[in-house]
């Protein structure tokens, strides 16, 4: 499969049961065959998916030539724990990270915020850079004057992406606050942002423009996904906190067949993707829900993949039912 100039990447999550784990290698193979810039793997806040995330990342490293991106969270962890975690991922060969704070667990005692030692994502970005630097041979770093310079020059050795929220993070008071948070992450050494899901191209395009005017210089990749069922739409709204797009919701509700709903979701996401690229987005980041067919079809229909044979070829392996992935 070859592709046109637009860049794209995919997101996976660690499988939640044996059946999903058995199906994932074939999904990774199909996604990798499309030649994405990277495949990212989510991480459970509080470390709940530490070993399964690492297992998926190792699989990508060992079985494909696509670079994996590890999501990392710091919420609820000590500084030392996060330091060890970063080192473990670097030792596994991961060189791209998506640094996110993560959400504290529900039901905390009064007065507890559950955030942990690292208070902001910007601090996590700095810590990833520092751990990476410490893994380098010492040599010139023993001279204090060269130390800061060495840190800066080595920042490019790892790519550190961060989250962006075109419609505002649920806890922020204004979009300006989110842009300020992005600027802080940039100052800490982040060099890419990936957005939360959103439903309208204008949401992203206005946000990206405002961020650029405010001084955000790194690319902001829009995160999109084909919503192929009302259940997935509900799950997506739950995760993102976005408002319900009533046109899409109605279309999905009234369509009687799975095939028809899949078609609606793919078409909707492809048109959104095309509008984003035409509006100047640097690429597309696709939330796959661990299924390759729909996202590859989106890229094909958006004109990003020149030939989507892998999307349409009969699957050599099992596909897990949507109920296990949504
Ligand atoms: P931040 O960007 O640091 O904060 C979020 C917002 O809070 C800011 O935009 C700002 O408006 C406000 N804020 C931050 N600091 C301050 C401050 N000092 N004062 C006032 N306001 C402030 N979660 C997971 O658990 N695992 C994952 O793998 C994962 N992957 C994600 C991938 C993407 C692309 C996105 C968009 C989110 C992901 N999340 C993941 C969710 C993320 O953990 C939550 O959104 C979390 O609530 C915030 O993390 P953050 O890094 O975006 O925080």
PDB file of N, CA, C and O in Angstrom, residues 167 197-200 203 233 236-238 240-249 268:
ATOM      1  N   UNK A 167     -11.778  22.186  21.949  1.00  0.00           N
ATOM      2  CA  UNK A 167     -12.964  22.773  22.581  1.00  0.00           C
ATOM      3  C   UNK A 167     -12.768  22.974  24.078  1.00  0.00           C
ATOM      4  O   UNK A 167     -13.737  23.103  24.823  1.00  0.00           O
ATOM      5  N   UNK A 197     -10.704  14.219  20.668  1.00  0.00           N
ATOM      6  CA  UNK A 197     -11.710  14.094  19.604  1.00  0.00           C
ATOM      7  C   UNK A 197     -12.584  15.338  19.553  1.00  0.00           C
ATOM      8  O   UNK A 197     -12.834  15.973  20.575  1.00  0.00           O
ATOM      9  N   UNK A 198     -13.017  15.661  18.381  1.00  0.00           N
ATOM     10  CA  UNK A 198     -13.957  16.773  18.181  1.00  0.00           C
ATOM     11  C   UNK A 198     -14.771  16.404  16.954  1.00  0.00           C
ATOM     12  O   UNK A 198     -14.428  15.446  16.229  1.00  0.00           O
ATOM     13  N   UNK A 199     -15.829  17.137  16.683  1.00  0.00           N
ATOM     14  CA  UNK A 199     -16.720  16.708  15.603  1.00  0.00           C
ATOM     15  C   UNK A 199     -16.777  17.642  14.401  1.00  0.00           C
ATOM     16  O   UNK A 199     -17.311  17.283  13.370  1.00  0.00           O
ATOM     17  N   UNK A 200     -16.299  18.862  14.557  1.00  0.00           N
ATOM     18  CA  UNK A 200     -16.447  19.824  13.454  1.00  0.00           C
ATOM     19  C   UNK A 200     -15.077  20.397  13.091  1.00  0.00           C
ATOM     20  O   UNK A 200     -14.329  20.807  13.985  1.00  0.00           O
ATOM     21  N   UNK A 203     -13.808  23.610  14.641  1.00  0.00           N
ATOM     22  CA  UNK A 203     -13.316  23.595  16.039  1.00  0.00           C
ATOM     23  C   UNK A 203     -11.796  23.482  16.033  1.00  0.00           C
ATOM     24  O   UNK A 203     -11.095  24.216  16.726  1.00  0.00           O
ATOM     25  N   UNK A 233     -20.506   6.114  19.786  1.00  0.00           N
ATOM     26  CA  UNK A 233     -20.675   7.560  19.906  1.00  0.00           C
ATOM     27  C   UNK A 233     -20.819   7.942  21.383  1.00  0.00           C
ATOM     28  O   UNK A 233     -20.173   8.879  21.858  1.00  0.00           O
ATOM     29  N   UNK A 236     -17.521   7.631  23.126  1.00  0.00           N
ATOM     30  CA  UNK A 236     -16.636   8.710  22.692  1.00  0.00           C
ATOM     31  C   UNK A 236     -16.980  10.021  23.419  1.00  0.00           C
ATOM     32  O   UNK A 236     -16.096  10.756  23.857  1.00  0.00           O
ATOM     33  N   UNK A 237     -18.276  10.277  23.589  1.00  0.00           N
ATOM     34  CA  UNK A 237     -18.690  11.496  24.278  1.00  0.00           C
ATOM     35  C   UNK A 237     -18.301  11.436  25.750  1.00  0.00           C
ATOM     36  O   UNK A 237     -17.881  12.421  26.348  1.00  0.00           O
ATOM     37  N   UNK A 238     -18.410  10.216  26.301  1.00  0.00           N
ATOM     38  CA  UNK A 238     -18.037  10.003  27.704  1.00  0.00           C
ATOM     39  C   UNK A 238     -16.550  10.301  27.898  1.00  0.00           C
ATOM     40  O   UNK A 238     -16.144  10.967  28.843  1.00  0.00           O
ATOM     41  N   UNK A 240     -14.506  12.048  25.881  1.00  0.00           N
ATOM     42  CA  UNK A 240     -14.018  13.355  25.449  1.00  0.00           C
ATOM     43  C   UNK A 240     -14.737  14.512  26.123  1.00  0.00           C
ATOM     44  O   UNK A 240     -14.221  15.618  26.172  1.00  0.00           O
ATOM     45  N   UNK A 241     -15.943  14.277  26.642  1.00  0.00           N
ATOM     46  CA  UNK A 241     -16.713  15.368  27.238  1.00  0.00           C
ATOM     47  C   UNK A 241     -17.255  16.332  26.194  1.00  0.00           C
ATOM     48  O   UNK A 241     -17.723  17.421  26.526  1.00  0.00           O
ATOM     49  N   UNK A 242     -17.207  15.940  24.916  1.00  0.00           N
ATOM     50  CA  UNK A 242     -17.706  16.826  23.856  1.00  0.00           C
ATOM     51  C   UNK A 242     -19.233  16.803  23.809  1.00  0.00           C
ATOM     52  O   UNK A 242     -19.864  15.869  24.304  1.00  0.00           O
ATOM     53  N   UNK A 243     -19.827  17.827  23.168  1.00  0.00           N
ATOM     54  CA  UNK A 243     -21.281  17.856  23.008  1.00  0.00           C
ATOM     55  C   UNK A 243     -21.693  16.905  21.891  1.00  0.00           C
ATOM     56  O   UNK A 243     -20.959  16.701  20.925  1.00  0.00           O
ATOM     57  N   UNK A 244     -22.910  16.395  22.022  1.00  0.00           N
ATOM     58  CA  UNK A 244     -23.414  15.443  21.036  1.00  0.00           C
ATOM     59  C   UNK A 244     -23.615  16.101  19.668  1.00  0.00           C
ATOM     60  O   UNK A 244     -24.302  17.121  19.564  1.00  0.00           O
ATOM     61  N   UNK A 245     -23.019  15.548  18.592  1.00  0.00           N
ATOM     62  CA  UNK A 245     -23.303  16.083  17.259  1.00  0.00           C
ATOM     63  C   UNK A 245     -24.630  15.472  16.787  1.00  0.00           C
ATOM     64  O   UNK A 245     -24.675  14.296  16.391  1.00  0.00           O
ATOM     65  N   UNK A 246     -25.718  16.228  16.853  1.00  0.00           N
ATOM     66  CA  UNK A 246     -27.043  15.630  16.696  1.00  0.00           C
ATOM     67  C   UNK A 246     -27.253  15.033  15.298  1.00  0.00           C
ATOM     68  O   UNK A 246     -27.924  14.010  15.160  1.00  0.00           O
ATOM     69  N   UNK A 247     -26.653  15.645  14.247  1.00  0.00           N
ATOM     70  CA  UNK A 247     -26.858  15.084  12.913  1.00  0.00           C
ATOM     71  C   UNK A 247     -26.307  13.666  12.810  1.00  0.00           C
ATOM     72  O   UNK A 247     -26.975  12.743  12.349  1.00  0.00           O
ATOM     73  N   UNK A 248     -25.100  13.466  13.311  1.00  0.00           N
ATOM     74  CA  UNK A 248     -24.491  12.133  13.266  1.00  0.00           C
ATOM     75  C   UNK A 248     -25.261  11.164  14.167  1.00  0.00           C
ATOM     76  O   UNK A 248     -25.535  10.017  13.784  1.00  0.00           O
ATOM     77  N   UNK A 249     -25.641  11.637  15.348  1.00  0.00           N
ATOM     78  CA  UNK A 249     -26.362  10.765  16.294  1.00  0.00           C
ATOM     79  C   UNK A 249     -27.666  10.281  15.672  1.00  0.00           C
ATOM     80  O   UNK A 249     -28.003   9.097  15.744  1.00  0.00           O
ATOM     81  N   UNK A 268     -18.515   9.945   7.362  1.00  0.00           N
ATOM     82  CA  UNK A 268     -18.486  11.153   8.189  1.00  0.00           C
ATOM     83  C   UNK A 268     -17.039  11.519   8.543  1.00  0.00           C
ATOM     84  O   UNK A 268     -16.607  12.659   8.398  1.00  0.00           O
TER      85      UNK A 268
END
